[in-house]
Coordinates of N, CA and C in Angstrom, one line a residue:
X1 N 0.8 -1.2 0.0 CA 0.0 0.0 0.0 C 0.9 1.3 0.0
X2 N 2.0 1.2 0.7 CA 2.9 2.3 0.8 C 3.4 2.7 -0.6
X3 N 3.8 1.7 -1.4 CA 4.3 2.0 -2.7 C 3.2 2.5 -3.6
X4 N 2.0 1.9 -3.5 CA 0.9 2.3 -4.4 C 0.6 3.8 -4.2
X5 N 0.6 4.2 -3.0 CA 0.3 5.6 -2.7 C 1.5 6.6 -2.8
X6 N 2.7 6.0 -3.0 CA 3.8 6.9 -3.2 C 4.4 7.5 -1.9
X7 N 4.1 6.9 -0.7 CA 4.7 7.4 0.5 C 5.9 6.6 0.9
X8 N 6.8 7.2 1.6 CA 8.0 6.5 2.0 C 7.8 5.9 3.4
X9 N 6.7 6.3 4.1 CA 6.4 5.7 5.4 C 5.0 5.9 5.7
X10 N 4.4 4.9 6.3 CA 3.0 5.0 6.8 C 3.0 4.5 8.2
X11 N 2.4 5.3 9.1 CA 2.4 4.9 10.6 C 1.0 4.7 11.0
X12 N 0.8 3.5 11.7 CA -0.5 3.2 12.2 C -0.5 3.6 13.7
X13 N -1.1 4.8 14.1 CA -0.9 5.2 15.5 C -1.6 4.3 16.5
X14 N -2.6 3.6 16.1 CA -3.3 2.7 17.1 C -2.3 1.5 17.3
X15 N -1.7 1.0 16.3 CA -0.7 -0.1 16.5 C 0.5 0.3 17.3
X16 N 1.0 1.5 17.1 CA 2.1 2.0 17.9 C 1.7 2.2 19.3
X17 N 0.5 2.7 19.6 CA 0.1 2.9 20.9 C -0.1 1.6 21.7
X18 N -0.6 0.6 21.0 CA -0.8 -0.7 21.6 C 0.6 -1.3 21.9
X19 N 1.5 -1.2 21.0 CA 2.9 -1.7 21.2 C 3.5 -1.1 22.4
X20 N 3.4 0.2 22.6 CA 3.9 0.9 23.8 C 3.2 0.5 25.0
X21 N 1.9 0.3 25.0 CA 1.2 -0.1 26.2 C 1.6 -1.5 26.6
X22 N 1.8 -2.4 25.6 CA 2.3 -3.8 25.9 C 3.7 -3.7 26.6
X23 N 4.6 -2.9 26.1 CA 5.9 -2.7 26.7 C 5.8 -2.3 28.2
X24 N 5.0 -1.3 28.4 CA 4.8 -0.7 29.7 C 4.3 -1.8 30.7
X25 N 3.3 -2.5 30.2 CA 2.6 -3.5 31.1 C 3.6 -4.7 31.3
X26 N 4.4 -5.0 30.4 CA 5.4 -6.1 30.5 C 6.4 -5.9 31.6
X27 N 6.9 -4.7 31.7 CA 7.9 -4.4 32.7 C 7.4 -3.2 33.5
X28 N 6.5 -3.3 34.4 CA 6.0 -2.2 35.2 C 7.0 -1.5 36.1
X29 N 8.1 -2.2 36.4 CA 9.1 -1.7 37.3 C 10.2 -0.9 36.5
X30 N 10.1 -1.0 35.2 CA 11.1 -0.3 34.3 C 10.8 1.2 34.2
X31 N 11.8 2.0 34.2 CA 11.6 3.4 33.9 C 11.2 3.6 32.5
X32 N 11.9 2.9 31.6 CA 11.6 3.0 30.2 C 12.0 1.7 29.5
X33 N 11.3 1.4 28.4 CA 11.6 0.2 27.6 C 11.6 0.5 26.2
X34 N 12.6 0.2 25.4 CA 12.6 0.3 24.0 C 12.9 -1.0 23.3
X35 N 12.3 -1.2 22.1 CA 12.5 -2.4 21.4 C 13.3 -2.2 20.2
X36 N 14.2 -3.2 19.9 CA 15.0 -3.1 18.7 C 15.0 -4.4 17.9
X37 N 15.5 -4.4 16.7 CA 15.6 -5.6 15.9 C 14.3 -6.3 15.8
X38 N 13.2 -5.5 15.4 CA 11.9 -6.1 15.2 C 11.3 -6.9 16.4
X39 N 11.6 -6.3 17.6 CA 11.1 -7.0 18.8 C 11.9 -8.1 19.4
X40 N 13.1 -8.4 18.8 CA 13.9 -9.5 19.3 C 14.7 -9.1 20.5
X41 N 15.1 -7.8 20.6 CA 15.9 -7.3 21.7 C 15.2 -6.1 22.3
X42 N 15.3 -6.0 23.7 CA 14.8 -4.9 24.4 C 15.8 -4.2 25.2
X43 N 15.7 -2.9 25.4 CA 16.6 -2.1 26.3 C 15.7 -1.5 27.3
X44 N 15.9 -1.9 28.6 CA 15.1 -1.5 29.7 C 16.0 -0.7 30.7
X45 N 15.4 0.4 31.2 CA 16.1 1.2 32.2 C 15.4 0.9 33.6
X46 N 16.2 0.5 34.6 CA 15.7 0.2 35.9 C 16.4 1.1 36.9
X47 N 15.7 1.5 37.9 CA 16.2 2.3 39.0 C 16.4 1.4 40.1
X48 N 17.6 1.5 40.7 CA 18.0 0.6 41.9 C 17.6 1.3 43.2
X49 N 16.6 0.7 43.8 CA 16.1 1.2 45.1 C 17.1 0.8 46.3
X50 N 16.9 1.5 47.4 CA 17.7 1.2 48.6 C 17.6 -0.3 49.0
X51 N 16.4 -0.9 48.9 CA 16.2 -2.3 49.3 C 16.4 -3.3 48.3
X52 N 17.0 -3.0 47.1 CA 17.1 -3.9 46.0 C 18.1 -5.0 46.3
X53 N 17.8 -6.2 45.8 CA 18.7 -7.4 45.9 C 20.0 -7.1 45.1
X54 N 20.0 -6.1 44.3 CA 21.2 -5.9 43.5 C 22.2 -5.0 44.2
X55 N 21.9 -4.4 45.3 CA 22.8 -3.5 46.0 C 24.1 -4.2 46.4
X56 N 25.2 -3.7 46.0 CA 26.5 -4.3 46.3 C 27.0 -5.4 45.5
X57 N 26.1 -5.8 44.5 CA 26.5 -7.0 43.7 C 27.3 -6.4 42.5
X58 N 28.5 -7.1 42.3 CA 29.3 -6.8 41.2 C 28.7 -7.4 39.9
X59 N 28.9 -6.8 38.8 CA 28.3 -7.3 37.6 C 28.8 -8.7 37.2
X60 N 30.0 -9.0 37.5 CA 30.5 -10.3 37.2 C 29.9 -11.4 38.1
X61 N 29.2 -11.0 39.2 CA 28.5 -11.9 40.1 C 27.0 -11.9 39.9
X62 N 26.6 -11.2 38.9 CA 25.1 -11.1 38.7 C 24.5 -12.4 38.3
X63 N 25.3 -13.3 37.7 CA 24.7 -14.6 37.4 C 24.3 -15.5 38.6
X64 N 24.8 -15.1 39.8 CA 24.4 -15.8 41.0 C 23.0 -15.5 41.4
X65 N 22.5 -14.3 41.0 CA 21.1 -13.9 41.3 C 20.2 -14.3 40.2
X66 N 20.6 -14.2 39.0 CA 19.7 -14.5 37.9 C 20.5 -15.3 36.8
X67 N 19.8 -16.2 36.3 CA 20.4 -17.1 35.3 C 20.0 -16.7 33.8
X68 N 19.9 -15.4 33.6 CA 19.5 -14.9 32.3 C 20.6 -14.4 31.5
X69 N 20.4 -14.3 30.2 CA 21.4 -13.8 29.3 C 21.1 -12.3 29.0
X70 N 21.5 -11.5 30.0 CA 21.3 -10.0 29.9 C 22.6 -9.3 29.9
X71 N 22.6 -8.1 29.5 CA 23.8 -7.3 29.5 C 23.5 -5.9 30.1
X72 N 24.2 -5.6 31.1 CA 24.2 -4.2 31.7 C 25.1 -3.4 30.8
X73 N 24.5 -2.6 29.9 CA 25.4 -1.9 28.9 C 25.7 -0.5 29.4
X74 N 25.0 0.1 30.3 CA 25.4 1.4 30.8 C 24.8 1.6 32.2
X75 N 25.4 2.5 33.0 CA 24.9 2.8 34.3 C 25.0 4.3 34.5
X76 N 23.9 4.9 34.9 CA 24.0 6.4 35.2 C 23.7 6.5 36.7
X77 N 24.4 7.5 37.3 CA 24.2 7.8 38.7 C 24.5 9.3 38.9
X78 N 23.4 10.0 39.3 CA 23.5 11.4 39.4 C 23.7 11.9 38.0
X79 N 24.8 12.6 37.7 CA 25.0 13.2 36.4 C 26.0 12.3 35.6
X80 N 26.6 11.3 36.2 CA 27.6 10.5 35.5 C 27.0 9.3 34.8
X81 N 27.5 9.0 33.6 CA 27.1 7.8 32.8 C 28.4 7.1 32.5
X82 N 28.4 5.8 32.8 CA 29.5 5.0 32.5 C 29.1 3.7 31.8
X83 N 30.1 3.1 31.1 CA 30.0 1.8 30.5 C 30.7 0.9 31.5
X84 N 30.0 0.1 32.3 CA 30.6 -0.6 33.4 C 31.4 -1.9 33.0
X85 N 32.4 -2.2 33.8 CA 33.1 -3.5 33.5 C 32.5 -4.5 34.6
X86 N 33.0 -5.7 34.6 CA 32.5 -6.7 35.5 C 32.7 -6.4 36.9
X87 N 33.7 -5.6 37.3 CA 33.9 -5.2 38.7 C 33.0 -4.2 39.3
X88 N 32.2 -3.6 38.4 CA 31.3 -2.5 38.9 C 30.3 -3.0 39.9
X89 N 30.3 -2.4 41.1 CA 29.3 -2.8 42.1 C 28.1 -1.9 42.0
X90 N 26.9 -2.5 41.9 CA 25.7 -1.8 41.8 C 25.3 -1.1 43.1
X91 N 24.9 0.1 43.1 CA 24.5 0.8 44.3 C 23.2 1.5 44.2
X92 N 22.6 1.8 45.4 CA 21.3 2.5 45.3 C 21.4 3.8 44.6
X93 N 20.4 4.1 43.8 CA 20.4 5.3 43.0 C 20.9 5.2 41.6
X94 N 21.4 4.0 41.3 CA 21.9 3.7 39.9 C 20.7 3.5 39.0
X95 N 20.9 4.0 37.8 CA 19.9 3.6 36.7 C 20.7 2.6 35.8
X96 N 20.2 1.4 35.8 CA 20.8 0.4 35.0 C 20.1 0.3 33.6
X97 N 20.9 0.3 32.5 CA 20.4 0.1 31.2 C 20.8 -1.3 30.7
X98 N 19.7 -2.1 30.6 CA 19.9 -3.6 30.4 C 19.3 -4.0 29.1
X99 N 20.1 -4.8 28.3 CA 19.6 -5.3 27.1 C 19.4 -6.8 27.2
X100 N 18.4 -7.3 26.5 CA 18.2 -8.8 26.5 C 16.9 -9.1 25.7
X101 N 16.6 -10.3 25.6 CA 15.3 -10.7 25.0 C 14.2 -10.4 25.9
X102 N 13.0 -10.3 25.4 CA 11.8 -10.1 26.3 C 11.8 -11.2 27.4
X103 N 12.0 -12.4 27.0 CA 12.0 -13.5 28.0 C 13.0 -13.4 29.1
X104 N 14.3 -13.0 28.7 CA 15.3 -12.9 29.6 C 15.1 -11.7 30.6
X105 N 14.6 -10.6 30.0 CA 14.3 -9.4 30.9 C 13.2 -9.7 31.9
X106 N 12.2 -10.5 31.4 CA 11.1 -10.9 32.3 C 11.6 -11.7 33.4
X107 N 12.5 -12.7 33.1 CA 13.1 -13.6 34.1 C 14.0 -12.8 35.1
X108 N 14.7 -11.8 34.5 CA 15.6 -11.0 35.3 C 14.7 -10.2 36.4
X109 N 13.6 -9.6 35.9 CA 12.8 -8.9 36.9 C 12.2 -9.8 38.0
X110 N 11.8 -11.0 37.6 CA 11.3 -11.9 38.6 C 12.4 -12.3 39.6
X111 N 13.6 -12.6 39.1 CA 14.7 -13.1 39.9 C 15.2 -12.0 40.9
X112 N 15.2 -10.7 40.5 CA 15.6 -9.7 41.4 C 14.5 -9.1 42.3
X113 N 13.3 -9.6 42.0 CA 12.1 -9.2 42.8 C 11.5 -7.9 42.5
X114 N 11.7 -7.4 41.3 CA 11.1 -6.1 41.0 C 9.6 -6.2 40.5
X115 N 9.3 -7.4 40.0 CA 7.9 -7.7 39.7 C 7.3 -8.5 40.8
X116 N 6.5 -7.9 41.6 CA 5.9 -8.6 42.7 C 4.5 -8.9 42.5
X117 N 3.8 -8.0 41.8 CA 2.4 -8.2 41.5 C 2.1 -8.0 40.0
X118 N 1.3 -8.8 39.4 CA 0.9 -8.6 38.1 C -0.1 -7.4 38.0
X119 N 0.0 -6.7 36.9 CA -1.0 -5.6 36.7 C -2.4 -6.2 36.4
X120 N -3.4 -5.9 37.2 CA -4.7 -6.5 37.1 C -5.7 -5.5 36.5
X121 N -5.5 -4.2 36.8 CA -6.5 -3.3 36.3 C -5.8 -2.1 35.5
X122 N -6.3 -1.8 34.4 CA -5.7 -0.8 33.5 C -6.8 0.1 33.0
X123 N -6.6 1.4 33.0 CA -7.5 2.3 32.3 C -6.7 2.9 31.2
X124 N -7.3 2.9 30.0 CA -6.7 3.5 28.8 C -7.5 4.7 28.4
X125 N -6.9 5.9 28.5 CA -7.6 7.1 28.1 C -7.1 7.5 26.7
X126 N -8.0 7.8 25.8 CA -7.7 8.1 24.5 C -8.2 9.5 24.1
X127 N -7.6 10.1 23.2 CA -8.0 11.4 22.7 C -8.5 11.4 21.3
X128 N -8.5 12.5 20.6 CA -9.1 12.6 19.3 C -8.0 12.1 18.3
X129 N -8.4 11.3 17.3 CA -7.5 10.9 16.3 C -7.1 12.1 15.4
X130 N -5.8 12.2 15.2 CA -5.2 13.2 14.4 C -4.3 12.6 13.3
X131 N -4.3 13.2 12.1 CA -3.4 12.7 11.1 C -2.8 13.8 10.4
X132 N -1.5 13.8 10.2 CA -0.8 14.8 9.4 C -0.1 14.1 8.2
X133 N -0.2 14.7 7.1 CA 0.5 14.2 5.9 C 1.5 15.3 5.5
X134 N 2.8 14.9 5.4 CA 3.8 15.9 5.1 C 4.2 15.6 3.7

């Protein structure tokens, strides 16, 4: 349809909204979740609370808490952002940027105890449909 109409891109806003809602509901403890490689890989940002099981854990010891194939690719704390090595010890206030498959990130959340309750009730508020053609 895109080629027939001569557009370089067509966006379905309802589909995009549903995709974003699914990401938010999948990882309610994440600050933000982005999907890459057609949904095969996700990047999630998690805030480390004072009572987190991750406090004091070095990244090279993370496998003792969770048996998932995830990568902590960046850490921000206050104004500093670093690419951590295996000796980095997680501390309260850290924002961890973690990549992995949806399944691995879900398992990671369960293993560290950030998903304690499933979301049971959701209200979706919608506005007026708007379309712009450039």
